[in-house]
CSV table of C-alpha atoms in Angstrom, one decimal:
chain,number,residue,atom,x,y,z
A,30,MET,CA,-6.3,26.0,9.2
A,31,LYS,CA,-9.8,24.6,10.3
A,32,PHE,CA,-11.1,21.9,12.4
A,33,ILE,CA,-13.1,20.1,14.0
A,34,THR,CA,-12.8,16.9,17.5
A,35,ILE,CA,-15.1,14.2,16.4
A,36,ILE,CA,-16.9,12.8,19.5
A,37,PRO,CA,-18.2,9.2,19.0
A,38,ALA,CA,-20.4,8.6,22.3
A,39,TYR,CA,-22.4,5.5,23.5
A,40,ASN,CA,-23.4,5.5,27.3
A,41,GLU,CA,-21.1,8.5,28.2
A,42,GLU,CA,-23.2,11.1,30.2
A,43,LYS,CA,-20.4,10.6,32.8
A,44,ALA,CA,-17.5,12.3,31.1
A,45,ILE,CA,-18.6,13.8,28.1
A,46,LYS,CA,-18.9,17.2,29.0
A,47,SER,CA,-16.2,18.0,30.6
A,48,VAL,CA,-14.7,16.7,27.7
A,49,VAL,CA,-16.7,18.7,25.0
A,50,ARG,CA,-15.8,21.3,27.1
A,51,CYS,CA,-12.0,21.4,26.8
A,52,ALA,CA,-11.8,20.3,23.0
A,53,LEU,CA,-13.6,23.5,22.3
A,54,LYS,CA,-10.9,25.6,23.0
A,55,TYR,CA,-8.7,24.3,20.5
A,56,SER,CA,-11.4,23.5,18.0
A,57,ASP,CA,-15.7,23.0,17.3
A,58,VAL,CA,-16.1,20.4,18.9
A,59,LEU,CA,-18.9,17.3,17.3
A,60,VAL,CA,-20.3,14.9,20.0
A,61,VAL,CA,-22.1,11.9,17.6
A,62,ASP,CA,-24.1,10.0,19.7
A,63,ASP,CA,-24.6,6.4,18.9
A,64,GLY,CA,-27.7,5.5,20.8
A,65,SER,CA,-27.1,6.4,23.6
A,66,SER,CA,-29.5,5.4,25.9
A,67,ASP,CA,-29.1,7.7,28.9
A,68,ASN,CA,-28.1,11.2,29.2
A,69,THR,CA,-25.0,12.3,26.4
A,70,TYR,CA,-27.5,14.1,24.3
A,71,ASN,CA,-28.4,16.4,26.6
A,72,LEU,CA,-25.0,17.5,28.9
A,73,ALA,CA,-23.0,17.6,24.8
A,74,LYS,CA,-25.7,19.7,23.6
A,75,SER,CA,-25.2,22.3,26.7
A,76,ALA,CA,-21.6,21.9,26.8
A,77,GLY,CA,-21.3,23.9,23.4
A,78,ALA,CA,-21.1,20.6,21.0
A,79,LYS,CA,-22.9,20.2,18.0
A,80,ILE,CA,-25.1,17.6,17.8
A,81,VAL,CA,-25.3,14.5,14.9
A,82,LYS,CA,-27.6,12.0,16.8
A,83,HIS,CA,-28.3,7.7,15.9
A,84,GLU,CA,-31.6,6.9,16.9
A,85,LYS,CA,-29.9,3.1,17.3
A,86,ASN,CA,-27.2,1.9,18.2
A,87,MET,CA,-24.3,1.0,15.3
A,88,GLY,CA,-21.4,0.9,15.6
A,89,LYS,CA,-18.1,3.2,17.0
A,90,GLY,CA,-16.4,3.3,13.4
A,91,ALA,CA,-20.9,4.2,11.6
A,92,ALA,CA,-19.8,7.0,14.6
A,93,ILE,CA,-16.8,8.1,13.5
A,94,LYS,CA,-17.7,7.6,9.3
A,95,SER,CA,-21.1,10.0,10.2
A,96,GLY,CA,-18.7,13.2,12.4
A,97,ILE,CA,-16.2,12.7,8.7
A,98,LYS,CA,-19.7,13.3,6.4
A,99,LYS,CA,-20.5,15.9,8.9
A,100,ALA,CA,-17.2,17.6,8.9
A,101,LEU,CA,-16.4,17.1,5.2
A,102,ASN,CA,-18.9,19.6,4.3
A,103,ASN,CA,-18.6,21.8,7.2
A,104,ASP,CA,-15.3,22.4,4.5
A,105,TYR,CA,-13.7,21.5,7.6
A,106,ASP,CA,-9.1,21.2,6.7
A,107,ALA,CA,-8.7,18.7,9.5
A,108,LEU,CA,-10.4,16.3,12.2
A,109,ILE,CA,-10.1,15.4,15.2
A,110,LEU,CA,-11.1,12.3,16.5
A,111,LEU,CA,-10.7,11.4,20.3
A,112,ASP,CA,-12.9,8.7,22.6
A,113,GLY,CA,-16.1,10.1,24.2
A,114,ASP,CA,-14.8,8.4,27.7
A,115,GLY,CA,-12.7,10.7,29.2
A,116,GLN,CA,-9.7,7.9,28.8
A,117,HIS,CA,-7.4,11.0,26.2
A,118,ASN,CA,-6.3,14.6,27.2
A,119,PRO,CA,-8.8,17.8,24.6
A,120,ASP,CA,-5.3,19.0,25.6
A,121,CYS,CA,-2.6,17.1,23.8
A,122,ILE,CA,-4.9,18.4,20.6
A,123,PRO,CA,-2.9,21.6,19.8
A,124,SER,CA,0.4,18.6,19.1
A,125,PHE,CA,-1.9,17.4,16.6
A,126,ILE,CA,-2.2,20.1,15.6
A,127,SER,CA,0.9,21.0,15.2
A,128,ASN,CA,1.6,17.3,13.5
A,129,MET,CA,-0.7,18.1,11.2
A,130,ASP,CA,1.6,19.9,8.3
A,131,SER,CA,3.2,17.2,7.2
A,132,ASN,CA,1.2,13.8,7.8
A,133,GLU,CA,-1.6,13.0,6.4
A,134,LEU,CA,-2.8,10.8,9.8
A,135,VAL,CA,-1.6,11.2,13.1
A,136,ILE,CA,-2.4,8.9,15.7
A,137,GLY,CA,-1.7,8.8,19.1
A,138,SER,CA,0.2,6.6,21.1
A,139,ARG,CA,0.7,6.0,24.7
A,140,PHE,CA,3.6,3.4,24.8
A,141,ILE,CA,6.0,6.6,22.4
A,142,ASN,CA,6.8,7.3,25.9
A,143,GLY,CA,6.6,4.3,27.9
A,144,THR,CA,4.3,1.9,28.9
A,145,PRO,CA,1.0,3.7,30.9
A,146,GLU,CA,1.5,1.8,34.5
A,147,ASN,CA,-2.3,2.0,35.0
A,148,MET,CA,-2.8,0.6,31.3
A,149,PRO,CA,-5.1,-2.9,32.7
A,150,VAL,CA,-2.0,-6.7,31.7
A,151,GLY,CA,-5.0,-7.7,29.1
A,152,ARG,CA,-5.3,-4.3,27.4
A,153,LYS,CA,-1.3,-4.5,27.0
A,154,LEU,CA,-1.3,-7.3,25.7
A,155,SER,CA,-3.2,-7.0,23.7
A,156,ASN,CA,-2.7,-3.4,21.7
A,157,LYS,CA,1.4,-5.2,21.3
A,158,ILE,CA,0.2,-8.3,19.7
A,159,THR,CA,-2.8,-6.1,17.5
A,160,THR,CA,0.3,-3.3,17.3
A,161,ASN,CA,3.3,-5.5,16.1
A,162,LEU,CA,1.0,-7.6,13.3
A,163,ILE,CA,-0.9,-4.1,11.8
A,164,LYS,CA,2.9,-3.1,11.0
A,165,PHE,CA,3.3,-5.8,9.7
A,166,VAL,CA,1.0,-6.6,7.2
A,167,THR,CA,0.7,-1.7,6.5
A,168,GLY,CA,4.9,-1.1,7.1
A,169,TYR,CA,4.3,1.8,9.0
A,170,ARG,CA,6.5,1.1,12.1
A,171,LEU,CA,4.1,1.6,15.3
A,172,THR,CA,3.8,1.6,18.1
A,173,ASP,CA,0.0,2.4,19.2
A,174,SER,CA,-2.3,1.1,16.2
A,175,GLN,CA,-6.1,1.1,19.3
A,176,SER,CA,-5.2,4.2,20.5
A,177,GLY,CA,-8.3,6.1,18.8
A,178,PHE,CA,-7.6,9.8,19.6
A,179,ARG,CA,-6.5,10.8,15.7
A,180,ALA,CA,-5.7,13.3,13.3
A,181,ILE,CA,-6.7,12.6,9.7
A,182,SER,CA,-6.1,15.1,6.6
A,183,ARG,CA,-9.6,17.4,4.7
A,184,ASP,CA,-7.7,15.0,1.6
A,185,ALA,CA,-7.3,11.6,3.7
A,186,ALA,CA,-10.6,11.9,5.5
A,187,GLY,CA,-12.4,11.3,2.1
A,188,LEU,CA,-10.9,7.6,2.2
A,189,PHE,CA,-12.0,6.7,5.3
A,190,LEU,CA,-15.9,6.6,3.9
A,191,ASP,CA,-16.5,4.4,2.0
A,192,ILE,CA,-14.6,0.9,4.3
A,193,LYS,CA,-17.5,-1.7,5.8
A,194,TYR,CA,-16.7,-2.2,9.4
A,195,ASP,CA,-19.0,0.0,11.6
A,196,ASP,CA,-18.2,-1.7,14.8
A,197,TYR,CA,-14.3,-1.3,16.8
A,198,VAL,CA,-12.2,-3.2,13.7
A,199,TYR,CA,-12.7,0.2,12.0
A,200,GLU,CA,-10.0,2.2,13.6
A,201,SER,CA,-7.8,-0.4,11.8
A,202,GLU,CA,-9.3,-1.2,8.9
A,203,MET,CA,-8.1,2.7,8.8
A,204,ILE,CA,-4.8,2.3,9.4
A,205,TYR,CA,-4.3,-0.3,6.4
A,206,LYS,CA,-6.3,1.2,3.9
A,207,ALA,CA,-3.8,4.6,4.9
A,208,SER,CA,-1.2,1.9,3.5
A,209,GLU,CA,-3.3,1.1,0.2
A,210,HIS,CA,-3.4,5.4,-0.4
A,211,GLU,CA,1.0,5.7,0.4
A,212,ILE,CA,-0.2,7.9,3.4
A,213,LYS,CA,1.8,9.6,5.3
A,214,VAL,CA,1.6,8.7,9.4
A,215,SER,CA,3.0,9.8,12.3
A,216,GLU,CA,2.3,9.4,15.6
A,217,ALA,CA,2.3,11.7,18.7
A,218,PRO,CA,3.2,11.2,22.2
A,219,ILE,CA,-0.5,11.1,24.0
A,220,PRO,CA,-1.3,9.9,28.5
A,221,CYS,CA,-4.3,8.0,29.0
A,222,THR,CA,-6.4,7.3,32.4
A,223,TYR,CA,-8.2,4.3,33.1
A,224,GLY,CA,-10.2,4.6,35.5
A,225,ASP,CA,-14.1,2.2,37.0
A,226,GLU,CA,-15.2,3.3,32.9
A,227,LYS,CA,-17.0,0.3,31.2
A,228,SER,CA,-15.9,-1.3,28.3
A,229,TYR,CA,-18.4,-2.2,25.2
A,230,VAL,CA,-15.7,-4.8,23.7
A,231,THR,CA,-18.1,-7.4,24.1
A,232,LYS,CA,-16.8,-11.4,22.7
A,233,VAL,CA,-18.5,-11.1,20.4
A,234,HIS,CA,-16.6,-8.0,18.9
A,235,ALA,CA,-13.5,-10.2,20.4
A,236,LEU,CA,-14.6,-12.7,17.1
A,237,LYS,CA,-14.8,-10.5,14.9
A,238,TYR,CA,-11.5,-9.2,15.8
A,239,ILE,CA,-9.3,-12.0,15.8
A,240,LEU,CA,-11.3,-13.2,11.9
A,241,PHE,CA,-9.7,-9.2,10.5
A,242,ILE,CA,-6.5,-10.1,12.5
A,243,ILE,CA,-6.8,-13.2,10.5
A,244,GLY,CA,-8.1,-11.7,6.8
A,245,LEU,CA,-5.5,-8.5,7.0
A,246,LEU,CA,-3.0,-11.8,6.6
A,247,GLY,CA,-4.3,-13.1,4.3
A,248,ARG,CA,-4.1,-10.1,2.1
A,249,LYS,CA,0.1,-9.6,3.6
A,250,PHE,CA,-0.3,-13.2,1.8
A,251,LYS,CA,-1.5,-12.1,-1.4
A,252,ILE,CA,0.5,-8.8,-2.2
A,253,ARG,CA,3.3,-11.0,-1.7
A,254,VAL,CA,2.3,-13.7,-4.2
A,255,VAL,CA,1.5,-11.7,-6.8
A,256,GLY,CA,2.0,-8.3,-6.3
A,257,SER,CA,0.4,-5.0,-4.9
A,258,PRO,CA,1.4,-1.0,-4.5
A,259,ILE,CA,1.9,-0.6,-1.1
A,260,ASN,CA,6.1,-0.6,0.2
A,261,ALA,CA,6.4,-2.6,3.1
A,262,ASN,CA,9.4,-0.9,3.7
A,263,LYS,CA,7.5,2.7,4.3
A,264,ASN,CA,9.2,4.5,7.6
A,265,TYR,CA,5.9,6.9,8.5
A,266,GLU,CA,7.6,8.4,12.3
């Protein structure tokens, strides 16, 4: 099976070189530089990554879609998504690859083996609330809906190109889109390192995410009223 690791990156010069070099041990690597103003592009290229460059910052979802398009045009069988800030350990890639034999979407979970002690309290709380809402709407038994460390089969990847969101909402909408098409989803345990990295999630992003969640609940209500092909009792673990 031919894999590629896609790394959406925005001003990640601090960690991008080491992340790329580690990921290259397991697969080809594509960095989507989402309009960085620092040295992310040059460092990723010098580390051996293929590069897609956005001339301006378009959002994480837009970067992921650009990476998926590039991968599908180059005949890869499956795609790994991971962040470029060093929080995700590329040495976990083999566990994702092994899970792809029977799943179309594998999500890295920081909570399967217990709550990470070094995760900020605010992130723990927001992740728990959001994950429970995503579980309610989709029927998937997830522990970490907000993880950006994922593996996607080629067949499933094409379904995620028409998602309208270009920001962080994109990753949650991926899960909903998967449920619409009854895609088999599982989780793989991952460690996660938190340091002094800067968060690019603003108050505007948070508000948009709240509106997105309200919209998801509205879809769930509509499903109960008029019916839907989504099977709310799916158990994909």
